[in-house]
Structures are given as structure tokens and as C-alpha cells.
Amino acid sequence: QVQLVESGGGWVQAGGSLNLTCTASGRIVDVNSINWYRQVQGNQRELVASAVKNGRTIYADFVKGRFTISRDNAEKTVLLRMSNLRPEDTAVYYCNAPAGWRGEKPVVFLSPWGQGTQVTVSS
């Protein structure tokens, strides 16, 4: 089973930048999409960005123009470069890959959910 582990979070002032790294324990070249999610305590986890194996990238509206996702299958990593950070970006960030769906909702994921990496943006 492939495991995905997040790293790179931290504290930054509003307007600053952080880079997050998702590292896989095995091959990811055949994984259709690997995504970054975030969750604020008490809220549902939300999709931030997706790196599809055909090279396509998808972003949530609230990060478009500020975040960039990139995937390196050879290095087994997925990076999330975050710039112009805002206090509302404060959350725990996770990476994972949908592996099973109920309708349009992913319900099975490639990796067990890890602890994520905390991003804190101060105003």
C-alpha cells in the first residue's frame, strides 16, 4: 500500500510563502490524481489542488493564482507552492489520492490519512 506523507508547513505572515511536499512510499506514476486538501478544526476537509497524471492541474477558486501544484513521478513527490498567503489559509494540509467514488464524491483513498502539516498565517 502506498503511503503519502506531508511536510513543509509552518508559520508565516500574511503575504508570505510556504512550500509543502507530499512524499510517496511507492510508485505514483499510475495514480490518476494526487491532491492537496486542507481542514480547519470543526470544518470538513476541502480540496485545494489536484495534480492529474496527464499533466493537468486543478485548483479551488480560493487558491487560484496563489498556489501551484506540481508532480514529479520519478521523485515520488507532489509539491504545493503557496504564495500571497492569507490568514484564512490557516489549516492542516493533507495530501491523498482518490481511489474509489460514490457518485462524484471520493470515498476511498490510496493512503491512510496522516497527521498532515500545519500552516499558520498571521495577519
Tab-separated table of C-alpha atoms in Angstrom:
chain	number	residue	atom	x	y	z
A	1	GLN	CA	0.000	0.000	0.000
A	2	VAL	CA	1.391	3.405	-0.941
A	3	GLN	CA	1.579	5.886	1.906
A	4	LEU	CA	1.648	9.636	1.370
A	5	VAL	CA	3.333	11.846	3.957
A	6	GLU	CA	3.106	15.614	4.182
A	7	SER	CA	5.864	18.021	5.240
A	8	GLY	CA	6.860	21.660	4.988
A	9	GLY	CA	4.228	23.505	6.971
A	10	GLY	CA	4.952	26.313	9.378
A	11	TRP	CA	4.167	29.836	10.411
A	12	VAL	CA	4.233	32.785	8.049
A	13	GLN	CA	2.930	36.327	7.960
A	14	ALA	CA	0.172	37.314	5.572
A	15	GLY	CA	1.573	37.818	2.091
A	16	GLY	CA	4.328	35.290	2.669
A	17	SER	CA	5.068	31.961	1.026
A	18	LEU	CA	5.446	28.331	2.028
A	19	ASN	CA	6.152	25.141	0.115
A	20	LEU	CA	4.580	21.837	1.072
A	21	THR	CA	5.850	18.435	-0.015
A	22	CYS	CA	3.906	15.204	-0.324
A	23	THR	CA	6.212	12.182	-0.445
A	24	ALA	CA	5.027	8.756	-1.539
A	25	SER	CA	6.410	5.461	-0.268
A	26	GLY	CA	5.896	3.789	-3.651
A	27	ARG	CA	5.217	4.348	-7.328
A	28	ILE	CA	2.749	7.086	-8.197
A	29	VAL	CA	3.104	7.180	-11.974
A	30	ASP	CA	-0.135	5.225	-12.431
A	31	VAL	CA	-2.110	7.161	-9.823
A	32	ASN	CA	-4.676	9.236	-11.672
A	33	SER	CA	-4.710	12.250	-9.408
A	34	ILE	CA	-2.881	13.251	-6.260
A	35	ASN	CA	-4.484	16.056	-4.357
A	36	TRP	CA	-3.809	18.512	-1.595
A	37	TYR	CA	-6.610	19.065	0.895
A	38	ARG	CA	-6.955	21.249	3.951
A	39	GLN	CA	-9.039	21.196	7.072
A	40	VAL	CA	-9.804	23.704	9.766
A	41	GLN	CA	-10.810	22.146	13.063
A	42	GLY	CA	-14.565	21.722	13.153
A	43	ASN	CA	-14.933	22.013	9.397
A	44	GLN	CA	-14.943	19.468	6.624
A	45	ARG	CA	-11.788	18.701	4.701
A	46	GLU	CA	-11.750	20.620	1.414
A	47	LEU	CA	-9.921	20.105	-1.846
A	48	VAL	CA	-7.213	22.661	-2.538
A	49	ALA	CA	-5.476	21.438	-5.690
A	50	SER	CA	-5.126	18.357	-7.834
A	51	ALA	CA	-2.259	17.062	-9.998
A	52	VAL	CA	-3.545	14.663	-12.633
A	53	LYS	CA	-1.248	12.113	-14.298
A	54	ASN	CA	-1.904	13.596	-17.766
A	55	GLY	CA	-0.284	16.823	-16.596
A	56	ARG	CA	-3.488	18.708	-15.907
A	57	THR	CA	-3.780	20.719	-12.695
A	58	ILE	CA	-6.968	21.804	-10.957
A	59	TYR	CA	-7.364	24.457	-8.293
A	60	ALA	CA	-10.069	25.516	-5.913
A	61	ASP	CA	-11.239	29.046	-6.660
A	62	PHE	CA	-9.946	30.320	-3.325
A	63	VAL	CA	-6.302	29.493	-4.236
A	64	LYS	CA	-6.221	30.179	-7.971
A	65	GLY	CA	-3.352	32.460	-8.879
A	66	ARG	CA	-1.687	31.978	-5.483
A	67	PHE	CA	-0.937	28.245	-5.215
A	68	THR	CA	0.853	25.969	-7.680
A	69	ILE	CA	0.787	22.175	-7.584
A	70	SER	CA	3.383	20.076	-9.344
A	71	ARG	CA	4.021	16.379	-9.540
A	72	ASP	CA	7.295	14.516	-10.014
A	73	ASN	CA	6.617	10.836	-10.597
A	74	ALA	CA	10.312	9.932	-10.668
A	75	GLU	CA	10.911	11.555	-7.276
A	76	LYS	CA	7.516	10.338	-5.987
A	77	THR	CA	6.619	13.800	-4.746
A	78	VAL	CA	3.844	16.311	-5.181
A	79	LEU	CA	4.657	19.897	-4.279
A	80	LEU	CA	2.300	22.666	-3.306
A	81	ARG	CA	3.853	26.101	-3.623
A	82	MET	CA	1.803	28.665	-1.747
A	83	SER	CA	2.285	32.387	-2.139
A	84	ASN	CA	0.442	35.523	-1.082
A	85	LEU	CA	-0.854	33.577	1.898
A	86	ARG	CA	-3.845	34.869	3.819
A	87	PRO	CA	-4.956	34.233	7.407
A	88	GLU	CA	-7.888	32.208	6.044
A	89	ASP	CA	-5.367	29.761	4.551
A	90	THR	CA	-4.551	28.647	8.093
A	91	ALA	CA	-5.345	24.937	8.290
A	92	VAL	CA	-3.875	21.468	8.439
A	93	TYR	CA	-2.902	20.432	4.930
A	94	TYR	CA	-3.068	16.838	3.731
A	95	CYS	CA	-2.251	15.008	0.523
A	96	ASN	CA	-4.002	11.944	-0.772
A	97	ALA	CA	-5.303	10.299	-3.913
A	98	PRO	CA	-8.926	9.303	-4.517
A	99	ALA	CA	-9.224	5.571	-5.237
A	100	GLY	CA	-12.965	4.959	-5.067
A	101	TRP	CA	-16.060	7.073	-5.642
A	102	ARG	CA	-19.701	7.239	-4.626
A	103	GLY	CA	-21.175	9.326	-7.380
A	104	GLU	CA	-18.891	12.328	-7.631
A	105	LYS	CA	-17.649	12.069	-4.071
A	106	PRO	CA	-14.390	10.254	-3.326
A	107	VAL	CA	-14.953	7.793	-0.502
A	108	VAL	CA	-11.858	5.602	-0.741
A	109	PHE	CA	-8.327	6.940	-0.749
A	110	LEU	CA	-4.973	5.499	-1.718
A	111	SER	CA	-3.288	6.180	1.618
A	112	PRO	CA	-4.425	6.244	5.205
A	113	TRP	CA	-4.861	9.852	6.267
A	114	GLY	CA	-1.771	11.065	8.052
A	115	GLN	CA	-1.325	13.869	10.541
A	116	GLY	CA	-0.973	16.456	7.819
A	117	THR	CA	1.151	19.549	8.129
A	118	GLN	CA	0.030	22.693	9.915
A	119	VAL	CA	0.088	26.006	8.069
A	120	THR	CA	-0.479	29.116	10.152
A	121	VAL	CA	-0.766	32.548	8.554
A	122	SER	CA	-0.816	35.547	10.858
A	123	SER	CA	-2.311	38.902	9.937
